[in-house]
mmCIF file of C-alpha atoms in Angstrom:
data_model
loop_
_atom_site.group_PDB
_atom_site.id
_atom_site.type_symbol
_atom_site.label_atom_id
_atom_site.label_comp_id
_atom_site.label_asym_id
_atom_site.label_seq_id
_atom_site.Cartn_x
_atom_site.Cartn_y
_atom_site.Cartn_z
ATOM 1 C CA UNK A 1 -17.812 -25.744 41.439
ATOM 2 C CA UNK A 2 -16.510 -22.886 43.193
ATOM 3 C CA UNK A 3 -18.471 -19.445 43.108
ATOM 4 C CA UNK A 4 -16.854 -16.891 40.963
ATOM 5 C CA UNK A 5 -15.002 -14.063 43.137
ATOM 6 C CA UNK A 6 -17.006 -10.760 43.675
ATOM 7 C CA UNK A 7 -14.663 -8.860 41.100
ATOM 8 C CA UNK A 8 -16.814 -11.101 38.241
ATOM 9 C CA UNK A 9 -20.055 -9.963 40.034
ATOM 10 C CA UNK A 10 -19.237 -6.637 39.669
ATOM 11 C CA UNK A 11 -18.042 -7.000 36.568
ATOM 12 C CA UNK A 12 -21.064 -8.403 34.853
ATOM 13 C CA UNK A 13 -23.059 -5.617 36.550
ATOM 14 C CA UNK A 14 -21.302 -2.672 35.025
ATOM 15 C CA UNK A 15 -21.361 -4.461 31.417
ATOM 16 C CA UNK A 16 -24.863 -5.083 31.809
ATOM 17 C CA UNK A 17 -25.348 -1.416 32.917
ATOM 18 C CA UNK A 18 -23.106 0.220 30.280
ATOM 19 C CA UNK A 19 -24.796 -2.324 27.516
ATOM 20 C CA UNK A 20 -28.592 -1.473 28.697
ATOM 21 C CA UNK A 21 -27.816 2.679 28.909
ATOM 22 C CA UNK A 22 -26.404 2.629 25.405
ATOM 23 C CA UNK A 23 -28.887 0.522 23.942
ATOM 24 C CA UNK A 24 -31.983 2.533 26.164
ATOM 25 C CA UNK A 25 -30.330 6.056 25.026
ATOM 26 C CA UNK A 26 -29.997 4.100 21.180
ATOM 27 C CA UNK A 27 -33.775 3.427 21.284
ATOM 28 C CA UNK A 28 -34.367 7.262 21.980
ATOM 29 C CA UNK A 29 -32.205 8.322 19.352
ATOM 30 C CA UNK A 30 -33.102 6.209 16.905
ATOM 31 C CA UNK A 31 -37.376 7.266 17.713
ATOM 32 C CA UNK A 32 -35.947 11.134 17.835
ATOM 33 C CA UNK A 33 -35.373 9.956 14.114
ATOM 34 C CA UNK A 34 -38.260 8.891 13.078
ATOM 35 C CA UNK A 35 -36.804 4.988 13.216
ATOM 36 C CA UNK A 36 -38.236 2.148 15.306
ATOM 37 C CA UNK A 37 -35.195 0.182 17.338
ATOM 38 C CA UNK A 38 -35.502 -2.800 14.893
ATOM 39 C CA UNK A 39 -35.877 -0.342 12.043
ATOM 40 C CA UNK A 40 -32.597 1.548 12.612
ATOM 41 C CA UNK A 41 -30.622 -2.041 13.405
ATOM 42 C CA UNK A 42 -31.992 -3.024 10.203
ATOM 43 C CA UNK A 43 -30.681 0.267 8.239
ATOM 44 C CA UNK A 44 -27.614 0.094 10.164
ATOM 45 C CA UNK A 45 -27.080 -3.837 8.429
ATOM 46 C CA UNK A 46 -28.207 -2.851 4.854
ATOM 47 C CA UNK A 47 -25.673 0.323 5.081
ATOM 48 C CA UNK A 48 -22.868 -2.137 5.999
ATOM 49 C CA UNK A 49 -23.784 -5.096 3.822
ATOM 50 C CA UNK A 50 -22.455 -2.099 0.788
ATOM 51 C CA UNK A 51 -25.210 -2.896 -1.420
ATOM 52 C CA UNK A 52 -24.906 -6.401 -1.152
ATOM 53 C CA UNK A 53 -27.895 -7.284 1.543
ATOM 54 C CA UNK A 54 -30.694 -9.401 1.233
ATOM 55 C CA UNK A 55 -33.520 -11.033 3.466
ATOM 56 C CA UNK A 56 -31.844 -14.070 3.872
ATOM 57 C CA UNK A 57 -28.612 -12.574 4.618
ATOM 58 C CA UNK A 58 -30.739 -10.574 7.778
ATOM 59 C CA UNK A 59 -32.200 -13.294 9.671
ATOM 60 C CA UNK A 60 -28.725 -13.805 11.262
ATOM 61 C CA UNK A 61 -27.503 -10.753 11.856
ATOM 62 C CA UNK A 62 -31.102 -9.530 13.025
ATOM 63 C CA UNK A 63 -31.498 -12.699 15.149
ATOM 64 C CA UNK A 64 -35.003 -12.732 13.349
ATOM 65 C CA UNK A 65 -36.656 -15.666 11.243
ATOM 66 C CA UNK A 66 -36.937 -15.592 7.701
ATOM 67 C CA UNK A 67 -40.692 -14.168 7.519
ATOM 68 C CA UNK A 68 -40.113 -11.328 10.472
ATOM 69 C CA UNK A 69 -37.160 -10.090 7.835
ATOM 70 C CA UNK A 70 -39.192 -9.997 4.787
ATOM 71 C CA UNK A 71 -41.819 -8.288 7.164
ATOM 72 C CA UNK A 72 -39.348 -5.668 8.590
ATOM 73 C CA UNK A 73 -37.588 -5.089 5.252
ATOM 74 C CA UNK A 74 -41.908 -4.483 3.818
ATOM 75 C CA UNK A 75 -42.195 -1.813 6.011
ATOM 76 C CA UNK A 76 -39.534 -0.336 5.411
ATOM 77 C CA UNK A 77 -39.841 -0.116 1.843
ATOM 78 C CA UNK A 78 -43.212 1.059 2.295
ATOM 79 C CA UNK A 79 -41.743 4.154 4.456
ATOM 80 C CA UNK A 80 -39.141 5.087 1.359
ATOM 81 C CA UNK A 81 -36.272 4.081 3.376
ATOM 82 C CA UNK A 82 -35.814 1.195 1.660
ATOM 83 C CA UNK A 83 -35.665 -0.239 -1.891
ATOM 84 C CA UNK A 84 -34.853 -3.454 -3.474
ATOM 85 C CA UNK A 85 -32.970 -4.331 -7.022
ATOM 86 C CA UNK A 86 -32.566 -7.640 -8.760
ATOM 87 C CA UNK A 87 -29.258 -8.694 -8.379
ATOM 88 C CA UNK A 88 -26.697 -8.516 -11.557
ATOM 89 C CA UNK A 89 -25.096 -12.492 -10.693
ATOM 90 C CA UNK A 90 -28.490 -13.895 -9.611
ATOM 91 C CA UNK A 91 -31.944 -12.585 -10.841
ATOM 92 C CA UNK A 92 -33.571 -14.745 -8.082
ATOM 93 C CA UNK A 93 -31.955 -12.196 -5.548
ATOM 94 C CA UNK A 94 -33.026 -8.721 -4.409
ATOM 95 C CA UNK A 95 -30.260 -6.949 -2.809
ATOM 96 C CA UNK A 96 -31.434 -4.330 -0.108
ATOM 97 C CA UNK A 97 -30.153 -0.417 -0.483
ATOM 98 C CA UNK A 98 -31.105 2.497 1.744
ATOM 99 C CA UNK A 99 -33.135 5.391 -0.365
ATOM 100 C CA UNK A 100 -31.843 9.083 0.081
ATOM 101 C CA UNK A 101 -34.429 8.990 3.363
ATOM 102 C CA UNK A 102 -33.317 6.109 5.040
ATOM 103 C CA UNK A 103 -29.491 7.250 4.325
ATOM 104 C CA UNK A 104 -30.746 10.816 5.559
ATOM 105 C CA UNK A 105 -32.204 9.090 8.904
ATOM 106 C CA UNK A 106 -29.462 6.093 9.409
ATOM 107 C CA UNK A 107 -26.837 9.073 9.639
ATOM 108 C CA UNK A 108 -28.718 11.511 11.793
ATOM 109 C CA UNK A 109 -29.089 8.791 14.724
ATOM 110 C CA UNK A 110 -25.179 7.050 13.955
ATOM 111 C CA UNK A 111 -24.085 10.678 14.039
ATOM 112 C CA UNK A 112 -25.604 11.402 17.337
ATOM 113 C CA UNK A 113 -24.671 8.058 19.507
ATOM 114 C CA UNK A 114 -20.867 8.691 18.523
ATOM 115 C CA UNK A 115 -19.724 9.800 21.514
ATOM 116 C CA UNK A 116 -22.071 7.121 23.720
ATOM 117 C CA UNK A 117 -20.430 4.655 21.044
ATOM 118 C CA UNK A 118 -17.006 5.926 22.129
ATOM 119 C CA UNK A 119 -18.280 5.509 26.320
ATOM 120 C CA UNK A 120 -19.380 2.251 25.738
ATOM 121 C CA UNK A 121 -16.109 1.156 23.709
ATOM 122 C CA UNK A 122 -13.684 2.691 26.690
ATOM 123 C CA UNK A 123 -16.116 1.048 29.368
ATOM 124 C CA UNK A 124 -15.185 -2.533 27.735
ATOM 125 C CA UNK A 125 -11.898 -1.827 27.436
ATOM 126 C CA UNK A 126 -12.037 -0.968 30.881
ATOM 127 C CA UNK A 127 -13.681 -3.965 31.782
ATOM 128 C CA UNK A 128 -11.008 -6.293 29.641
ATOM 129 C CA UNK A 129 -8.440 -4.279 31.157
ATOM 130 C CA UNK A 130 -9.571 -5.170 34.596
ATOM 131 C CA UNK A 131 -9.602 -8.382 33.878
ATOM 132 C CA UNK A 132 -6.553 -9.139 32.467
#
């Protein structure tokens, strides 16, 4: 196997640069909000899920087991950023929604990474640009 030319090297550096500033300056904004890392990743799932989240449906986005869901989602809940309904088609479900708090708190932080959103997004196109 050949070694990959020094363009790649560089390459993977900047993505794991730009990737590890936005997710370090993420952390601080999310905190700044009153949101733990996994707390505002978790908000950011339910508000995208449209009302149809649940536990189960979690552990793969979140990359988390079953029980470190249910945990995450507990605390949550307990915070008022989070409340659960019975679902309509399946009374064994509880679909996830964000309360008034944890829509208040989910848009405070999204609103304030736009623009580092927007840096990372050109820096990949960059990078895929590059590439090609």
């Amino acid at each position: 196997m050949r070694p990959p030319p020094e363009r790649d090297y560089r390459e993977a550096i900047e993505l794991r640069l730009a990737l590890r500033r936005f997710l370090r300056r993420s952390e601080r904004i999310a905190r700044a909000h009153g949101l733990t890392p996994q707390r505002y990743q978790l908000l950011l799932f339910i508000k995208a899920a449209d009302g149809a989240a649940t536990v189960a449906g979690l552990t793969d986005s979140l990359q988390l087991g079953q029980a470190a869901v249910t945990q995450l989602v507990r605390r949550a809940e307990n915070l008022g950023l989070v409340h659960r309904r019975l679902s309509e088609a399946d009374a064994r479900v509880r679909l996830l929604r964000l309360t008034d708090e944890g829509e208040r708190r989910l848009a405070g932080a999204v609103a304030e990474l736009s623009e580092d959103r927007a840096a990372l997004i050109d820096a990949l196109a960059q990078l895929t640009h590059e590439a090609d």
